[in-house]
Every structure is written in C-alpha cells, then in structure tokens.
mmCIF file of N, CA and C in Angstrom:
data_model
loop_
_atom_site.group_PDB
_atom_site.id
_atom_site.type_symbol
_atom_site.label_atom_id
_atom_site.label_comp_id
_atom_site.label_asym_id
_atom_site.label_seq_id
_atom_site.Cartn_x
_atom_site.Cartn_y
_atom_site.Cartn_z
ATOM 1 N N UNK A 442 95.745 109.751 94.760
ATOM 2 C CA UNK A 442 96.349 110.809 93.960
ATOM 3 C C UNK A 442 95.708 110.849 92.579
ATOM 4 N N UNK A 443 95.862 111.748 91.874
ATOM 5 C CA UNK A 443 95.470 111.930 90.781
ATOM 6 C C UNK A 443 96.587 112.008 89.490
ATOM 7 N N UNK A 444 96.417 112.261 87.985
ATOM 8 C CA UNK A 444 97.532 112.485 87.565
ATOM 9 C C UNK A 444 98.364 113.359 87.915
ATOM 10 N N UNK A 445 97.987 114.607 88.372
ATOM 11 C CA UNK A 445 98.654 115.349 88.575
ATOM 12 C C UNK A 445 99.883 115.622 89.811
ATOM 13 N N UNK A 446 99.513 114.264 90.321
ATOM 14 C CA UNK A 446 100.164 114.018 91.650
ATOM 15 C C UNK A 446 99.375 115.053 92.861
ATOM 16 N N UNK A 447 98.418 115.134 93.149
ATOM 17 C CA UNK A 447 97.629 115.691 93.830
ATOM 18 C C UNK A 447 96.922 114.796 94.985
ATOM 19 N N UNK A 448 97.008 115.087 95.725
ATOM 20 C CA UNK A 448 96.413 113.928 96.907
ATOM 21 C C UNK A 448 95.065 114.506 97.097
ATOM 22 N N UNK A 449 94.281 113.442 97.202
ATOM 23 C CA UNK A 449 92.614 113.027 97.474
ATOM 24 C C UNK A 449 92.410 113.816 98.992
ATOM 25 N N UNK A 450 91.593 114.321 99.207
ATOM 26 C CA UNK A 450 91.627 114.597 100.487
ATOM 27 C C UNK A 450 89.914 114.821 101.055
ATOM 28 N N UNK A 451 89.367 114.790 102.067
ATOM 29 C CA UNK A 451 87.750 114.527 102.165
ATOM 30 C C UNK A 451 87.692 115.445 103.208
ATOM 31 N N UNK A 452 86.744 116.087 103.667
ATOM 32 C CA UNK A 452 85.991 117.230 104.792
ATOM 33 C C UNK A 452 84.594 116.659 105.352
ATOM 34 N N UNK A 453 85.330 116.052 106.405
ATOM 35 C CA UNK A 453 84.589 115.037 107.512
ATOM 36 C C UNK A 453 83.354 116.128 107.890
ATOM 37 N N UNK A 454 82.076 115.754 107.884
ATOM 38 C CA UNK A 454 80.896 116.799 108.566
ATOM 39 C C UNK A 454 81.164 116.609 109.879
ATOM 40 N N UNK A 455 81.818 116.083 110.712
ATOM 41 C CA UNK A 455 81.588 115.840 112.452
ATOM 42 C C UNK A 455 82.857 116.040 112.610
ATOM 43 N N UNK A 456 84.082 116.796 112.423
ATOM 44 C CA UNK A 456 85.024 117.173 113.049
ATOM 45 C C UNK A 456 85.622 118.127 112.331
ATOM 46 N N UNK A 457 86.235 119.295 112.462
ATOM 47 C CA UNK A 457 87.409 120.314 112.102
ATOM 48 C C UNK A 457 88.612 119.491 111.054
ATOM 49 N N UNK A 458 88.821 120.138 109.953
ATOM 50 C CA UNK A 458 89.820 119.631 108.904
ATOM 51 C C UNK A 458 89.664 119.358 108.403
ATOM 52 N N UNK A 459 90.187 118.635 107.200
ATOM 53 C CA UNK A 459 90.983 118.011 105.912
ATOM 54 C C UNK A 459 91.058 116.671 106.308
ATOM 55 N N UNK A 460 90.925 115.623 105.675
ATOM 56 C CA UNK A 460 91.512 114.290 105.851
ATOM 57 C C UNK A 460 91.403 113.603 104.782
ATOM 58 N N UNK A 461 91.630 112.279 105.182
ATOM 59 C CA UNK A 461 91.464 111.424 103.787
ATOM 60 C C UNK A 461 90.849 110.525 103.951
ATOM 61 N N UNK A 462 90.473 109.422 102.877
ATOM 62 C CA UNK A 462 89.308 108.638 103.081
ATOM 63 C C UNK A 462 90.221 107.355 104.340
ATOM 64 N N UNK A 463 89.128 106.992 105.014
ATOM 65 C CA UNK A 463 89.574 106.361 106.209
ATOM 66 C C UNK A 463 88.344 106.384 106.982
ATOM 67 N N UNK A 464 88.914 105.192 107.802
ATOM 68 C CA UNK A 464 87.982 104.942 109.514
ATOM 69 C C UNK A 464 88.004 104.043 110.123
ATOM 70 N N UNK A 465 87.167 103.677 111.221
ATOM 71 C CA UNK A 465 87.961 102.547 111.913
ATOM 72 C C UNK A 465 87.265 101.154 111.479
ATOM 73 N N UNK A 466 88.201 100.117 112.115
ATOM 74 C CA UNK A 466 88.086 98.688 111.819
ATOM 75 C C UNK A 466 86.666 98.127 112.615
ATOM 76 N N UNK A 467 86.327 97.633 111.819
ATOM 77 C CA UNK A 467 85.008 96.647 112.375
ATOM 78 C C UNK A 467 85.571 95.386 112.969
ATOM 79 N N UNK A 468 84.498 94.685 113.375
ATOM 80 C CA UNK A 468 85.183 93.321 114.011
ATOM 81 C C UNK A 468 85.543 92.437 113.246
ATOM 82 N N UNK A 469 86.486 91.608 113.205
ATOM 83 C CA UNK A 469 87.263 90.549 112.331
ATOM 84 C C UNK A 469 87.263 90.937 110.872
ATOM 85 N N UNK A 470 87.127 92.080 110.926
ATOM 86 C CA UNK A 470 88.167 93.053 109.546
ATOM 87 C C UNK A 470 89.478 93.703 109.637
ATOM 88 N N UNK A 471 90.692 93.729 108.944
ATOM 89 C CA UNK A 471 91.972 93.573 108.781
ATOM 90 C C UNK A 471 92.523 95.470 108.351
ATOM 91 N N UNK A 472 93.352 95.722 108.785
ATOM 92 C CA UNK A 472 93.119 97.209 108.604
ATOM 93 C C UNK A 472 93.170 97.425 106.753
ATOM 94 N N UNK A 473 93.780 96.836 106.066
ATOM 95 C CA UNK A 473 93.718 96.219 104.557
ATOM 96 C C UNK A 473 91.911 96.818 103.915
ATOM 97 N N UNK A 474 91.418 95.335 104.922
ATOM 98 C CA UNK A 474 89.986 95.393 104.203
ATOM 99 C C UNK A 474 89.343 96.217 104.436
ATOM 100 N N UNK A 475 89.591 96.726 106.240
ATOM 101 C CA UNK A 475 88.964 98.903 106.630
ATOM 102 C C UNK A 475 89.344 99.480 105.686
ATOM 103 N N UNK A 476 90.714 99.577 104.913
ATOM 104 C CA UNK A 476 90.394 100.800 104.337
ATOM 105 C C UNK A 476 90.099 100.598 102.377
ATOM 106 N N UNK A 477 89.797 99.385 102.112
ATOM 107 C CA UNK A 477 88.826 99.605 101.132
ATOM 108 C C UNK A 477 87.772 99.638 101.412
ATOM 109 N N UNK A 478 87.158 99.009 102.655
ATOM 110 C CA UNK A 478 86.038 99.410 102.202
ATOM 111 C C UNK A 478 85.166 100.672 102.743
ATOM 112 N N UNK A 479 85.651 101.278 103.282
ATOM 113 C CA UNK A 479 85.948 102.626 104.089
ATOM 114 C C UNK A 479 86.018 103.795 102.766
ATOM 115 N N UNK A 480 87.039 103.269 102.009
ATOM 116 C CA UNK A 480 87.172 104.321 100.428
ATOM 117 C C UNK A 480 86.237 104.127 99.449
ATOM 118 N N UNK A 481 85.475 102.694 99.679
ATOM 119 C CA UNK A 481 83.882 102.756 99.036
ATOM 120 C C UNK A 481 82.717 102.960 99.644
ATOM 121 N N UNK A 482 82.711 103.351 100.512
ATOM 122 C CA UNK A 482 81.469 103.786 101.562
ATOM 123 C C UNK A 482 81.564 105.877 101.505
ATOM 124 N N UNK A 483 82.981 105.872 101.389
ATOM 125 C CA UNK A 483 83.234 107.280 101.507
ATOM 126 C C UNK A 483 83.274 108.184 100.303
ATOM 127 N N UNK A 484 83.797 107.577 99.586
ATOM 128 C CA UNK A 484 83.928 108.326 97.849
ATOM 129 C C UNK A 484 83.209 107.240 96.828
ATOM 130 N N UNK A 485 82.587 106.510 96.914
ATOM 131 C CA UNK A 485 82.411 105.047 95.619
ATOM 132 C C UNK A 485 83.075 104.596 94.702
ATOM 133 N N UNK A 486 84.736 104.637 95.900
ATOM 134 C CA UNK A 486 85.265 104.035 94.591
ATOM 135 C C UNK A 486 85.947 102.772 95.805
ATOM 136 N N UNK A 487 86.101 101.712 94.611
ATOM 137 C CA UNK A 487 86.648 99.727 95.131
ATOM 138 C C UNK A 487 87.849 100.001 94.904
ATOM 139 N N UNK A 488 89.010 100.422 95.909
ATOM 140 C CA UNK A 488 90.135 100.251 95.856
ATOM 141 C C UNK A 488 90.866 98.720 94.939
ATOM 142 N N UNK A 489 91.688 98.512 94.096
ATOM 143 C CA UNK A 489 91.831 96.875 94.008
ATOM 144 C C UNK A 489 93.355 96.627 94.553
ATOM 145 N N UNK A 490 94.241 98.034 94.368
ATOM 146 C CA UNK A 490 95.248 97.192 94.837
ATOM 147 C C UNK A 490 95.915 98.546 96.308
ATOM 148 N N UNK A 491 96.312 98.090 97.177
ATOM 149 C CA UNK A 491 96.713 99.167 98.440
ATOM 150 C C UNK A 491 98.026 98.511 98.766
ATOM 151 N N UNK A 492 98.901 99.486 99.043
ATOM 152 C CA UNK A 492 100.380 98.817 99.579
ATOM 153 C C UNK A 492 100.066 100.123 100.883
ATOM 154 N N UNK A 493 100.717 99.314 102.150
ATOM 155 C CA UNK A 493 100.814 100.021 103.110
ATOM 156 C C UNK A 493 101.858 101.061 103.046
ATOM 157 N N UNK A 494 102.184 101.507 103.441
ATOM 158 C CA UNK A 494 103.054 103.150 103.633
ATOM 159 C C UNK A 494 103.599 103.359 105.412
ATOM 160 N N UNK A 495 102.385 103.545 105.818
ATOM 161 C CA UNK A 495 102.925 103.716 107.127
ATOM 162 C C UNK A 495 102.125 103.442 108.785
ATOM 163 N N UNK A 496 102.242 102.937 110.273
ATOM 164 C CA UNK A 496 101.884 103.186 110.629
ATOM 165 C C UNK A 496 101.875 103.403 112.081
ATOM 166 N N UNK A 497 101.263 104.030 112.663
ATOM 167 C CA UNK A 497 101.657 105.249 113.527
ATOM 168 C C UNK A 497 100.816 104.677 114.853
ATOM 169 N N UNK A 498 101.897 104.790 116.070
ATOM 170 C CA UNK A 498 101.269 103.980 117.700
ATOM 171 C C UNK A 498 101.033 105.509 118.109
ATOM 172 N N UNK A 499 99.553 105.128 118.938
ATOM 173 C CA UNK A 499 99.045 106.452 119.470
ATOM 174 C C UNK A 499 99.118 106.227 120.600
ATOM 175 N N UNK A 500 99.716 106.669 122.050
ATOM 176 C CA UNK A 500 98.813 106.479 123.349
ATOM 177 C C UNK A 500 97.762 106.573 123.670
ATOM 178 N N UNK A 501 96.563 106.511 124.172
ATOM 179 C CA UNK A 501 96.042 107.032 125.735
ATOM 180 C C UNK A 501 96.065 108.690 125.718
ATOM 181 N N UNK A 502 95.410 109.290 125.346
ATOM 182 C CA UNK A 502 95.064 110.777 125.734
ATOM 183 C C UNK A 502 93.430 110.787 125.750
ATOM 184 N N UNK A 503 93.216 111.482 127.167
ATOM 185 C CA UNK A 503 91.930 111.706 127.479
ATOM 186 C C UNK A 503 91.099 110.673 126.892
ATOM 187 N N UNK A 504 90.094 111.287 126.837
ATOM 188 C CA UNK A 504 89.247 110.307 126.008
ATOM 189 C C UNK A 504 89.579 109.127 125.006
ATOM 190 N N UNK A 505 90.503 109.874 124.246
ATOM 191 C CA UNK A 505 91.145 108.745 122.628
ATOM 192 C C UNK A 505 91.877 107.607 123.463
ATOM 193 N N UNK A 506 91.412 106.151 123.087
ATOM 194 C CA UNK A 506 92.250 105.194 123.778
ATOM 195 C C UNK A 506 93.603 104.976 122.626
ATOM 196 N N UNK A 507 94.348 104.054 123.137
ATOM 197 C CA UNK A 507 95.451 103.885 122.337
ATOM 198 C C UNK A 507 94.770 103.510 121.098
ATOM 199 N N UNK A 508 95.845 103.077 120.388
ATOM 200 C CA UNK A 508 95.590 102.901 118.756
ATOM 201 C C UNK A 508 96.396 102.851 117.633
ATOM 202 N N UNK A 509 96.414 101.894 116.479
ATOM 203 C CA UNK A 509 97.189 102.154 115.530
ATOM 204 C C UNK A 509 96.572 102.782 114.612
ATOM 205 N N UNK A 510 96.852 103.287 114.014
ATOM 206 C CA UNK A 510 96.856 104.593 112.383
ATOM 207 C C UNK A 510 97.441 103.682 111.607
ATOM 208 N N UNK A 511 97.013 102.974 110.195
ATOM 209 C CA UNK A 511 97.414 102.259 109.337
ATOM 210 C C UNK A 511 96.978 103.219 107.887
ATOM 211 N N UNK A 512 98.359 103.629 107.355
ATOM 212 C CA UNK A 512 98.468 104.457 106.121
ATOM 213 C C UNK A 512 98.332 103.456 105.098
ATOM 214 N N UNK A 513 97.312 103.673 103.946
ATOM 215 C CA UNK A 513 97.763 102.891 103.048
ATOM 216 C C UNK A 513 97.913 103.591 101.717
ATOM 217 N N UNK A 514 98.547 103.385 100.702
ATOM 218 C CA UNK A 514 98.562 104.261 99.242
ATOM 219 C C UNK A 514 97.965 103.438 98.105
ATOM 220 N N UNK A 515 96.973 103.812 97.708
ATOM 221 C CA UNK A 515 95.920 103.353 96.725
ATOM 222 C C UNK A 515 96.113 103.718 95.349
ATOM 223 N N UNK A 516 97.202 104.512 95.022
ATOM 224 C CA UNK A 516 97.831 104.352 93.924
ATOM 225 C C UNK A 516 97.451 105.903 92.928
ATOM 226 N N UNK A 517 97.419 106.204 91.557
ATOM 227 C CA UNK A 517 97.204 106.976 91.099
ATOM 228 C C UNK A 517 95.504 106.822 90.904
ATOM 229 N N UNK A 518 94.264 107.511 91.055
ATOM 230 C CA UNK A 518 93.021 107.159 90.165
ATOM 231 C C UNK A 518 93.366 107.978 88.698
ATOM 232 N N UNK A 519 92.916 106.737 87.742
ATOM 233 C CA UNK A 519 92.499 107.192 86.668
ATOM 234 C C UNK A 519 91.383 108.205 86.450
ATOM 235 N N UNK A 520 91.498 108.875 84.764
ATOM 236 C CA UNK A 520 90.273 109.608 84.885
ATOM 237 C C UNK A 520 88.504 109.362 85.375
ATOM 238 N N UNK A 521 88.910 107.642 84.529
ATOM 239 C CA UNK A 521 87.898 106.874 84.586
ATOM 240 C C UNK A 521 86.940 106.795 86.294
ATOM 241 N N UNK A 522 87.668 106.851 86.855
ATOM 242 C CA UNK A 522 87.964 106.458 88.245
ATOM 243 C C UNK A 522 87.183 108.042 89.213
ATOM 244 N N UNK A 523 87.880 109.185 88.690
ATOM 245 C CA UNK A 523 87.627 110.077 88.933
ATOM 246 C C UNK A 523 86.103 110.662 89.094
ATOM 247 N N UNK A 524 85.781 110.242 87.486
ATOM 248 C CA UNK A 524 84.506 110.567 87.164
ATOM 249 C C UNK A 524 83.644 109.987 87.984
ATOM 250 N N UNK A 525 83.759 108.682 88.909
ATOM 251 C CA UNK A 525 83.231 107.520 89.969
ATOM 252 C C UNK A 525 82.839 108.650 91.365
ATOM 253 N N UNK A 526 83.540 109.402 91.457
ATOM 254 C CA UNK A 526 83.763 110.077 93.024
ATOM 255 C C UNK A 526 82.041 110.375 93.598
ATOM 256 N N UNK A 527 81.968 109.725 94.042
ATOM 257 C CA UNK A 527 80.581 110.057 94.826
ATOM 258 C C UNK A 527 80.591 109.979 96.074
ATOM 259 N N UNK A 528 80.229 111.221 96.869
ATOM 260 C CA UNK A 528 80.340 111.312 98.496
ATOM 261 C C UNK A 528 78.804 110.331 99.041
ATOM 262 N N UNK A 529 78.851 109.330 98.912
ATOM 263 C CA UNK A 529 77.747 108.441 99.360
ATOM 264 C C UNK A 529 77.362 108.806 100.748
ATOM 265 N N UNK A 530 77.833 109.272 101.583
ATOM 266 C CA UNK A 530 78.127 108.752 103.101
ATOM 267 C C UNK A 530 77.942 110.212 103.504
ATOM 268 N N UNK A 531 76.752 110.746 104.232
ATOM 269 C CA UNK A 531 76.700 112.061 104.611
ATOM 270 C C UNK A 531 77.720 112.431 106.247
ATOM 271 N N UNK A 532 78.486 111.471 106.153
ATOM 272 C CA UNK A 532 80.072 112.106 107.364
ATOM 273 C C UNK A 532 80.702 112.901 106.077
ATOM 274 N N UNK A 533 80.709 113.178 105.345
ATOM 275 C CA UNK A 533 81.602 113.822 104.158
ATOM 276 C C UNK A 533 80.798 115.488 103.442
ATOM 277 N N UNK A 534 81.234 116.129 103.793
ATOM 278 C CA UNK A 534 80.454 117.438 103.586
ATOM 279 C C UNK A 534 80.901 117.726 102.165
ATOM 280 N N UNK A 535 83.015 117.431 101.757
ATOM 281 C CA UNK A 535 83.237 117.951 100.175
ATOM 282 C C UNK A 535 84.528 116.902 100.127
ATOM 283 N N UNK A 536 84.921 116.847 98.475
ATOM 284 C CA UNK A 536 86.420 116.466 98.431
ATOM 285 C C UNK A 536 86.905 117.564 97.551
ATOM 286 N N UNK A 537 88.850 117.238 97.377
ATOM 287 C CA UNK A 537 89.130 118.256 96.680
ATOM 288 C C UNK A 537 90.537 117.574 96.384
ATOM 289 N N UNK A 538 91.568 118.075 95.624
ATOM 290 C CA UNK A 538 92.873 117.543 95.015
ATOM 291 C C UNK A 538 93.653 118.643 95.733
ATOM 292 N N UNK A 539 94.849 118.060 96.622
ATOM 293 C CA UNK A 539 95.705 119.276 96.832
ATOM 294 C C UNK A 539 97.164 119.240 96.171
ATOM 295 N N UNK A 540 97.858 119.818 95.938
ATOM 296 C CA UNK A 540 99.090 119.833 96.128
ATOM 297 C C UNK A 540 99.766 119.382 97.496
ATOM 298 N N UNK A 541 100.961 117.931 97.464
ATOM 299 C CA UNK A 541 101.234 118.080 98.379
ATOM 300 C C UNK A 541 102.393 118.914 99.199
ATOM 301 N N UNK A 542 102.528 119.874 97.905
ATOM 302 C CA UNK A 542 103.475 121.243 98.689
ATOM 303 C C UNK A 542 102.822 122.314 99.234
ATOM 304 N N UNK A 543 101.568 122.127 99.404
ATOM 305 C CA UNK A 543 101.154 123.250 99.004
ATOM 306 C C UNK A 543 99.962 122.741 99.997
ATOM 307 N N UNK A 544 99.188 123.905 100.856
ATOM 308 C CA UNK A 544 97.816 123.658 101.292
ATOM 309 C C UNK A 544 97.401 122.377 102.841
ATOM 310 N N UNK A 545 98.481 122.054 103.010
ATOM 311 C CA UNK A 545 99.148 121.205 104.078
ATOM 312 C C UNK A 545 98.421 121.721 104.929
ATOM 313 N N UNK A 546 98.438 123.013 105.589
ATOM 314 C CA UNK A 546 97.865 123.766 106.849
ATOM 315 C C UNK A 546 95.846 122.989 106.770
ATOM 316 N N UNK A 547 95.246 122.561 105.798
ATOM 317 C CA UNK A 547 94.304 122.077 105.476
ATOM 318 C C UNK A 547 93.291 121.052 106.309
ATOM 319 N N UNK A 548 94.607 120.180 106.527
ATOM 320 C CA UNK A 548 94.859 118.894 107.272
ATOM 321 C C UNK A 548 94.535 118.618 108.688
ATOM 322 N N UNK A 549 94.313 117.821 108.628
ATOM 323 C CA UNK A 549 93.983 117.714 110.299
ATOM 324 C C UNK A 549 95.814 117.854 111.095
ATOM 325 N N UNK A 550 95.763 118.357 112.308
ATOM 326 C CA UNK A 550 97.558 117.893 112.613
ATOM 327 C C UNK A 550 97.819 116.515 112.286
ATOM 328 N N UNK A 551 97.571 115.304 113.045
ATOM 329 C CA UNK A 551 97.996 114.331 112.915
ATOM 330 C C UNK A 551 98.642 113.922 111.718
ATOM 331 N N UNK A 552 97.391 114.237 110.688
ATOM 332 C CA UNK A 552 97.637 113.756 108.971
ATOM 333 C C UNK A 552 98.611 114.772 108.174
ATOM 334 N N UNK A 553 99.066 115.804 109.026
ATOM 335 C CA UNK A 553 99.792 116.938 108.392
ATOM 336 C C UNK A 553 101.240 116.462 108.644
ATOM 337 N N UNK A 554 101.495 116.039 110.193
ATOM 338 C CA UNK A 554 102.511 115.282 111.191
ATOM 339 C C UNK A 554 102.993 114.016 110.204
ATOM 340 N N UNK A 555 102.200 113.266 109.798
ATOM 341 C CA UNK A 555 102.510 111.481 108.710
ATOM 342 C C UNK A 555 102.915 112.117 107.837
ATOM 343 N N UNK A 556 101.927 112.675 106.741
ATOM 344 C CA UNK A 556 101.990 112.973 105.604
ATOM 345 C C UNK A 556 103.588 113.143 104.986
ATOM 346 N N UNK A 557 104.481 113.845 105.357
ATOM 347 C CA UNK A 557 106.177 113.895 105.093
ATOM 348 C C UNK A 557 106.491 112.624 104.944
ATOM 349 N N UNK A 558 106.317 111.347 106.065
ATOM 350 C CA UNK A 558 106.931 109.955 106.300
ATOM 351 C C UNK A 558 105.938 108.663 105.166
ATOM 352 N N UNK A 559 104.776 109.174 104.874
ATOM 353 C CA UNK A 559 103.881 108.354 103.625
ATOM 354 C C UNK A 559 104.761 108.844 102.376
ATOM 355 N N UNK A 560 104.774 109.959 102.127
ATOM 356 C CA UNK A 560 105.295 110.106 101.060
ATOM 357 C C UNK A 560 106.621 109.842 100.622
ATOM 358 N N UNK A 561 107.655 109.820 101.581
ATOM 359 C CA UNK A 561 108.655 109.215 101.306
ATOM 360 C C UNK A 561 108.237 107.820 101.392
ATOM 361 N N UNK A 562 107.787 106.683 102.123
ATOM 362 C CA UNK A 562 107.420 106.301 101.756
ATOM 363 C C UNK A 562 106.797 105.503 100.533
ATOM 364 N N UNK A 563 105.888 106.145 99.910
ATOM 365 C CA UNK A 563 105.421 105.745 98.675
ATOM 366 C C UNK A 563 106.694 105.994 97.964
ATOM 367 N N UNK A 564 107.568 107.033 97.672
ATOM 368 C CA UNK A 564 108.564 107.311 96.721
ATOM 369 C C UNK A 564 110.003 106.275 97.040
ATOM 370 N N UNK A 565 110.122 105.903 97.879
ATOM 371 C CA UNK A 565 111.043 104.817 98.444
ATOM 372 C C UNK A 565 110.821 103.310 98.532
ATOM 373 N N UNK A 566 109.526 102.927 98.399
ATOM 374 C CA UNK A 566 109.065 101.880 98.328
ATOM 375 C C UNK A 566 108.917 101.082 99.461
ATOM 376 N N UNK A 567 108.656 101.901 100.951
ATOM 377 C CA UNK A 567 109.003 100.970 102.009
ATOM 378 C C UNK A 567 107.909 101.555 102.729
ATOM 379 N N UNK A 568 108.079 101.313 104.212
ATOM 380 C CA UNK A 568 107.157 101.461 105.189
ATOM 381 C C UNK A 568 107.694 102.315 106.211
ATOM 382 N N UNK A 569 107.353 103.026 106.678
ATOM 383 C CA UNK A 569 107.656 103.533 108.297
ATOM 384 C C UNK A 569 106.698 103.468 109.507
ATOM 385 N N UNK A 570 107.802 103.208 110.334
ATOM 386 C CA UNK A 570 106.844 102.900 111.403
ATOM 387 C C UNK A 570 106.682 103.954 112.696
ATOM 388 N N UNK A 571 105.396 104.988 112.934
ATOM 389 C CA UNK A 571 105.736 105.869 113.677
ATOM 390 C C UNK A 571 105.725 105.628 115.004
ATOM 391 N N UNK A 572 105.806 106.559 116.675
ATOM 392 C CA UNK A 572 105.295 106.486 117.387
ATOM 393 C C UNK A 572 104.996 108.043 117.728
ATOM 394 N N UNK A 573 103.630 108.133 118.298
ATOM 395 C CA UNK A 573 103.451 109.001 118.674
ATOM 396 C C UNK A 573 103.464 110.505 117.053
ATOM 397 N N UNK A 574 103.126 109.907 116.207
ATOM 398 C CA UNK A 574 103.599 111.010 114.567
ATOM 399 C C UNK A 574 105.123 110.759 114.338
ATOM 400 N N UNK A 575 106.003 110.521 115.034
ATOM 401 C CA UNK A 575 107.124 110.672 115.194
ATOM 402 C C UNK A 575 108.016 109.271 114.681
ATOM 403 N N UNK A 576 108.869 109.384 113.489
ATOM 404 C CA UNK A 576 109.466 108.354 113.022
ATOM 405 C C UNK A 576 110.449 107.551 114.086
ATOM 406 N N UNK A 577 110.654 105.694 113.871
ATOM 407 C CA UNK A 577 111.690 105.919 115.132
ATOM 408 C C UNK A 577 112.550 104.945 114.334
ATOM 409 N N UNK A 578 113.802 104.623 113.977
ATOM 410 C CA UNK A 578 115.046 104.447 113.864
ATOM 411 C C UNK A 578 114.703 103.382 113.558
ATOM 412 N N UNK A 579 113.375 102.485 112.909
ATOM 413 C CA UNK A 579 113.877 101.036 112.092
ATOM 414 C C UNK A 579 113.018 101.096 110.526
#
C-alpha cells in the first residue's frame, strides 16, 4: 500500500489481469521467504517485515494441481521506497496504485474473491483461512 491507502498491484506479461507481487515457492523456501523474495525480483524492493493475512486451499482443476495461496501484507511503502519501484523482471509489463473501493473488476477473479477477507484481515489483526476463495468458520 501506499500512503494513500492504495494497494500495489502488477500486470503479469503471460496472463490476463491485475495482480500483485507474488509467485511460487522454490525448493526448501518457506512461503515467508517466496514472497520477499518474489517482491524483489518483481518490483526491487526487500520486503523487511510481512505478517500473513490470509490463506486460501485450492483443489485440483484441470490442469492447476492443488495448492495453497499464502497472502501476506507488507505494510505501508514509504515515499522513499516508492521511488525504488523497478519492474526488473520482464513477466511484469506495468504497476499502478488502486483504490481498494474502487477498480476491483482489474483483478484477476481469484485476487478479487480474497481481497474482501485480506483486508479485513490486515484491519483486524488476524488471519483467515480460505477454502476454495471462500471463508470457513475458524
């Protein structure tokens, strides 16, 4: 996020949508250490501190094997921070700041589907745990 409370959001060159910085885990890396270093490969910036938020059990559809989705919230960037943004990594075509009232349709579904349960989340101070996008009762 930014000051303005605006969420970070990135435009993957190899798929349709909006997303955010992210990707998958390498071997005997922790979903923690994927996604810093995933947010410095993708924008150049060294996450230092991440609290998890949320995360989400996928089945088995077609091709996509199962899987967890591990949300994490990286906090406000400073200006300082801002000025850092470099798309290093040509999977990244642009970034941009959205409103998160606003511009949602942007998003990939999945990240459109979380996005409601991160943000409470971050504003509640806890975690949720989805299945399927879908919150379930702990």
């Amino acid at each position: 996020f930014n000051r303005k409370n605006e969420l970070l959001i990135v435009k993957p060159s190899y798929k349709k949508g909006w997303s955010i910085p992210g990707g998958t885990i390498d071997a005997n890396e922790s979903p923690r250490e994927c996604a810093i270093r995933e947010t410095k490969e993708e924008i150049g910036i060294k996450l230092k501190k991440l609290r998890l938020v949320c995360i989400d059990y996928k089945k088995t559809k077609g091709y996509n094997l199962e899987n967890l989705q591990f949300i994490f919230y990286g906090g406000i960037f400073s200006d300082k921070e801002l000025g850092k943004i470099n798309l290093e990594n040509k999977e990244l075509e642009s970034y941009k700041f959205i409103s998160v009232n606003d511009n949602l349709n942007l998003l990939r579904p999945n990240l459109r589907k979380r996005l409601p349960n991160c943000l409470k989340a971050i504003k509640t101070n806890s975690v949720f745990y989805l299945e399927e996008t879908k919150k379930i009762g702990c």
